[in-house]
Amino acid sequence: TKVQSADLRANKVVSCGCYRSDCTSDKNLRHGKSKTPEYAIWCAIKARCLNPDDPAYPNYGGRGIYICAEWRESFETFYRDMGARPSRSSTVERIDNNKPYSHENCEWRSRQRQNNNKRNNRLLTARGQTHTMADWARLVTTPYSTIRSRKRLGYSDEQAIFDI
């Protein structure tokens, strides 16, 4: 494949063309859904798990996250297991961040809910409940930056959340 050198430097091109052909092989074209968001999401999952040239690979395939064989080989199986995306804001979420993309470990979630399942989230516990710092900010209507600043100053979780 001929590509512009600027596109290579900007990571706009992630393969020589073989990855695209793998994602659009004739066995995957029978379903008639190659232009759907679900198909694009499936291709993106495969890319970040299988393609070392994908910018997201270090956080997925590079740390051992894989896509189950059934989904890797068949968009139709992925679609049968996951169904249609419930809303435009829904994304595929792995329930356990350290387990693979599979029917048992994935569900559709909103972006906000998915952000609560990141490895870098800070969990705070107060009054018998544990939530992310962002969720606490929404729950008690205190700015996130205020809670974060209080934690940096050494406040306990309860003090940071409720200013007591």
Tab-separated table of N, CA, C and O in Angstrom, residues 104-162:
chain	number	residue	atom	x	y	z
A	104	GLU	N	-19.039	-13.503	28.314
A	104	GLU	CA	-19.203	-13.526	29.772
A	104	GLU	C	-18.667	-12.259	30.441
A	104	GLU	O	-19.072	-11.952	31.559
A	105	ASN	N	-17.794	-11.541	29.770
A	105	ASN	CA	-17.117	-10.414	30.420
A	105	ASN	C	-17.433	-9.064	29.790
A	105	ASN	O	-16.807	-8.077	30.134
A	106	CYS	N	-18.392	-9.010	28.877
A	106	CYS	CA	-18.677	-7.739	28.196
A	106	CYS	C	-20.155	-7.400	28.235
A	106	CYS	O	-21.017	-8.283	28.259
A	107	GLU	N	-20.415	-6.099	28.212
A	107	GLU	CA	-21.778	-5.592	28.099
A	107	GLU	C	-21.720	-4.187	27.509
A	107	GLU	O	-20.666	-3.552	27.499
A	108	TRP	N	-22.856	-3.727	27.015
A	108	TRP	CA	-22.940	-2.359	26.519
A	108	TRP	C	-23.097	-1.446	27.721
A	108	TRP	O	-23.908	-1.713	28.614
A	109	ARG	N	-22.337	-0.355	27.753
A	109	ARG	CA	-22.447	0.630	28.833
A	109	ARG	C	-22.310	2.030	28.271
A	109	ARG	O	-21.669	2.241	27.242
A	110	SER	N	-22.856	2.991	28.995
A	110	SER	CA	-22.692	4.391	28.606
A	110	SER	C	-21.242	4.795	28.850
A	110	SER	O	-20.532	4.186	29.661
A	111	ARG	N	-20.794	5.826	28.190
A	111	ARG	CA	-19.420	6.313	28.366
A	111	ARG	C	-19.168	6.688	29.828
A	111	ARG	O	-18.125	6.375	30.395
A	112	GLN	N	-20.130	7.353	30.474
A	112	GLN	CA	-19.951	7.761	31.871
A	112	GLN	C	-19.761	6.542	32.768
A	112	GLN	O	-18.861	6.505	33.602
A	113	ARG	N	-20.595	5.537	32.581
A	113	ARG	CA	-20.478	4.329	33.410
A	113	ARG	C	-19.171	3.600	33.107
A	113	ARG	O	-18.524	3.065	33.999
A	114	GLN	N	-18.780	3.587	31.840
A	114	GLN	CA	-17.536	2.916	31.474
A	114	GLN	C	-16.332	3.613	32.104
A	114	GLN	O	-15.384	2.965	32.532
A	115	ASN	N	-16.376	4.913	32.187
A	115	ASN	CA	-15.266	5.654	32.791
A	115	ASN	C	-15.059	5.283	34.253
A	115	ASN	O	-13.979	5.488	34.805
A	116	ASN	N	-16.089	4.742	34.897
A	116	ASN	CA	-15.956	4.315	36.291
A	116	ASN	C	-15.196	3.001	36.429
A	116	ASN	O	-14.904	2.586	37.538
A	117	ASN	N	-14.898	2.339	35.316
A	117	ASN	CA	-14.239	1.033	35.376
A	117	ASN	C	-12.812	1.095	34.841
A	117	ASN	O	-12.295	0.124	34.345
A	118	LYS	N	-12.191	2.243	34.955
A	118	LYS	CA	-10.814	2.393	34.490
A	118	LYS	C	-9.844	2.009	35.596
A	118	LYS	O	-10.125	2.185	36.785
A	119	ARG	N	-8.685	1.526	35.185
A	119	ARG	CA	-7.671	1.120	36.152
A	119	ARG	C	-7.142	2.294	36.963
A	119	ARG	O	-6.695	2.123	38.092
A	120	ASN	N	-7.183	3.503	36.412
A	120	ASN	CA	-6.594	4.645	37.109
A	120	ASN	C	-7.598	5.424	37.961
A	120	ASN	O	-7.274	6.490	38.461
A	121	ASN	N	-8.796	4.908	38.149
A	121	ASN	CA	-9.777	5.598	38.991
A	121	ASN	C	-9.355	5.573	40.447
A	121	ASN	O	-8.757	4.617	40.927
A	122	ARG	N	-9.683	6.629	41.125
A	122	ARG	CA	-9.429	6.729	42.569
A	122	ARG	C	-10.733	6.429	43.280
A	122	ARG	O	-11.722	7.147	43.114
A	123	LEU	N	-10.752	5.356	44.066
A	123	LEU	CA	-11.948	4.983	44.817
A	123	LEU	C	-11.876	5.566	46.216
A	123	LEU	O	-10.837	5.492	46.879
A	124	LEU	N	-12.991	6.139	46.665
A	124	LEU	CA	-13.086	6.704	48.013
A	124	LEU	C	-14.226	6.003	48.744
A	124	LEU	O	-15.269	5.713	48.153
A	125	THR	N	-14.026	5.774	50.035
A	125	THR	CA	-15.049	5.113	50.848
A	125	THR	C	-15.455	6.033	51.981
A	125	THR	O	-14.601	6.543	52.726
A	126	ALA	N	-16.755	6.237	52.108
A	126	ALA	CA	-17.301	7.059	53.191
A	126	ALA	C	-18.708	6.578	53.508
A	126	ALA	O	-19.469	6.207	52.597
A	127	ARG	N	-19.035	6.574	54.774
A	127	ARG	CA	-20.370	6.186	55.233
A	127	ARG	C	-20.808	4.843	54.642
A	127	ARG	O	-21.946	4.668	54.230
A	128	GLY	N	-19.860	3.920	54.584
A	128	GLY	CA	-20.166	2.563	54.140
A	128	GLY	C	-20.326	2.374	52.641
A	128	GLY	O	-20.728	1.310	52.198
A	129	GLN	N	-20.023	3.397	51.860
A	129	GLN	CA	-20.158	3.301	50.404
A	129	GLN	C	-18.829	3.608	49.740
A	129	GLN	O	-18.089	4.483	50.199
A	130	THR	N	-18.556	2.894	48.634
A	130	THR	CA	-17.344	3.142	47.855
A	130	THR	C	-17.749	3.555	46.452
A	130	THR	O	-18.560	2.874	45.802
A	131	HIS	N	-17.209	4.677	46.007
A	131	HIS	CA	-17.475	5.202	44.663
A	131	HIS	C	-16.191	5.824	44.137
A	131	HIS	O	-15.272	6.117	44.900
A	132	THR	N	-16.189	6.078	42.844
A	132	THR	CA	-15.070	6.827	42.282
A	132	THR	C	-15.171	8.265	42.759
A	132	THR	O	-16.245	8.737	43.170
A	133	MET	N	-14.067	8.967	42.689
A	133	MET	CA	-14.057	10.370	43.088
A	133	MET	C	-15.070	11.166	42.250
A	133	MET	O	-15.790	12.020	42.779
A	134	ALA	N	-15.145	10.863	40.949
A	134	ALA	CA	-16.084	11.572	40.073
A	134	ALA	C	-17.530	11.296	40.472
A	134	ALA	O	-18.371	12.200	40.465
A	135	ASP	N	-17.834	10.044	40.838
A	135	ASP	CA	-19.196	9.729	41.274
A	135	ASP	C	-19.536	10.431	42.580
A	135	ASP	O	-20.646	10.938	42.751
A	136	TRP	N	-18.600	10.464	43.517
A	136	TRP	CA	-18.856	11.192	44.763
A	136	TRP	C	-19.154	12.660	44.465
A	136	TRP	O	-20.071	13.243	45.048
A	137	ALA	N	-18.396	13.246	43.562
A	137	ALA	CA	-18.621	14.655	43.222
A	137	ALA	C	-20.042	14.866	42.708
A	137	ALA	O	-20.712	15.833	43.082
A	138	ARG	N	-20.507	13.949	41.868
A	138	ARG	CA	-21.892	14.053	41.360
A	138	ARG	C	-22.909	13.814	42.469
A	138	ARG	O	-23.928	14.506	42.551
A	139	LEU	N	-22.637	12.831	43.330
A	139	LEU	CA	-23.589	12.481	44.382
A	139	LEU	C	-23.777	13.586	45.405
A	139	LEU	O	-24.891	13.824	45.875
A	140	VAL	N	-22.698	14.253	45.791
A	140	VAL	CA	-22.795	15.268	46.843
A	140	VAL	C	-22.751	16.690	46.289
A	140	VAL	O	-22.722	17.646	47.059
A	141	THR	N	-22.752	16.808	44.992
A	141	THR	CA	-22.699	18.101	44.281
A	141	THR	C	-21.570	19.003	44.775
A	141	THR	O	-21.766	20.192	45.022
A	142	THR	N	-20.422	18.380	44.946
A	142	THR	CA	-19.195	19.109	45.262
A	142	THR	C	-18.296	18.983	44.048
A	142	THR	O	-18.186	17.900	43.478
A	143	PRO	N	-17.667	20.061	43.618
A	143	PRO	CA	-16.805	19.941	42.438
A	143	PRO	C	-15.722	18.868	42.624
A	143	PRO	O	-15.120	18.747	43.694
A	144	TYR	N	-15.501	18.122	41.563
A	144	TYR	CA	-14.461	17.086	41.552
A	144	TYR	C	-13.119	17.675	41.980
A	144	TYR	O	-12.391	17.086	42.788
A	145	SER	N	-12.809	18.853	41.463
A	145	SER	CA	-11.513	19.479	41.773
A	145	SER	C	-11.376	19.771	43.267
A	145	SER	O	-10.276	19.713	43.822
A	146	THR	N	-12.474	20.064	43.932
A	146	THR	CA	-12.435	20.326	45.370
A	146	THR	C	-12.104	19.057	46.137
A	146	THR	O	-11.242	19.053	47.033
A	147	ILE	N	-12.783	17.963	45.794
A	147	ILE	CA	-12.517	16.681	46.462
A	147	ILE	C	-11.075	16.248	46.200
A	147	ILE	O	-10.358	15.831	47.107
A	148	ARG	N	-10.624	16.375	44.954
A	148	ARG	CA	-9.248	16.004	44.607
A	148	ARG	C	-8.245	16.839	45.400
A	148	ARG	O	-7.277	16.315	45.945
A	149	SER	N	-8.486	18.143	45.494
A	149	SER	CA	-7.575	19.016	46.247
A	149	SER	C	-7.526	18.634	47.721
A	149	SER	O	-6.452	18.616	48.340
A	150	ARG	N	-8.670	18.340	48.297
A	150	ARG	CA	-8.709	17.940	49.701
A	150	ARG	C	-7.908	16.656	49.926
A	150	ARG	O	-7.190	16.528	50.916
A	151	LYS	N	-8.039	15.694	49.006
A	151	LYS	CA	-7.275	14.443	49.134
A	151	LYS	C	-5.780	14.730	49.037
A	151	LYS	O	-4.989	14.157	49.788
A	152	ARG	N	-5.393	15.626	48.149
A	152	ARG	CA	-3.970	15.972	48.006
A	152	ARG	C	-3.429	16.645	49.262
A	152	ARG	O	-2.244	16.562	49.561
A	153	LEU	N	-4.312	17.320	50.001
A	153	LEU	CA	-3.913	17.980	51.241
A	153	LEU	C	-3.896	17.015	52.427
A	153	LEU	O	-3.587	17.413	53.545
A	154	GLY	N	-4.274	15.752	52.187
A	154	GLY	CA	-4.214	14.745	53.237
A	154	GLY	C	-5.510	14.492	53.980
A	154	GLY	O	-5.513	13.807	54.997
A	155	TYR	N	-6.619	15.028	53.474
A	155	TYR	CA	-7.901	14.793	54.129
A	155	TYR	C	-8.258	13.308	54.017
A	155	TYR	O	-7.889	12.642	53.047
A	156	SER	N	-9.002	12.803	54.986
A	156	SER	CA	-9.535	11.443	54.882
A	156	SER	C	-10.593	11.443	53.774
A	156	SER	O	-11.048	12.515	53.332
A	157	ASP	N	-11.001	10.262	53.357
A	157	ASP	CA	-12.028	10.184	52.314
A	157	ASP	C	-13.290	10.925	52.740
A	157	ASP	O	-13.839	11.728	51.979
A	158	GLU	N	-13.743	10.677	53.964
A	158	GLU	CA	-14.977	11.308	54.437
A	158	GLU	C	-14.828	12.840	54.527
A	158	GLU	O	-15.724	13.581	54.148
A	159	GLN	N	-13.692	13.304	55.002
A	159	GLN	CA	-13.452	14.749	55.087
A	159	GLN	C	-13.425	15.368	53.688
A	159	GLN	O	-13.963	16.452	53.461
A	160	ALA	N	-12.781	14.704	52.757
A	160	ALA	CA	-12.663	15.244	51.394
A	160	ALA	C	-14.030	15.333	50.729
A	160	ALA	O	-14.317	16.295	50.015
A	161	ILE	N	-14.880	14.353	50.972
A	161	ILE	CA	-16.185	14.304	50.319
A	161	ILE	C	-17.164	15.274	50.987
A	161	ILE	O	-17.871	16.030	50.306
A	162	PHE	N	-17.220	15.263	52.302
A	162	PHE	CA	-18.262	16.003	53.009
A	162	PHE	C	-17.759	17.255	53.723
A	162	PHE	O	-18.535	17.945	54.368
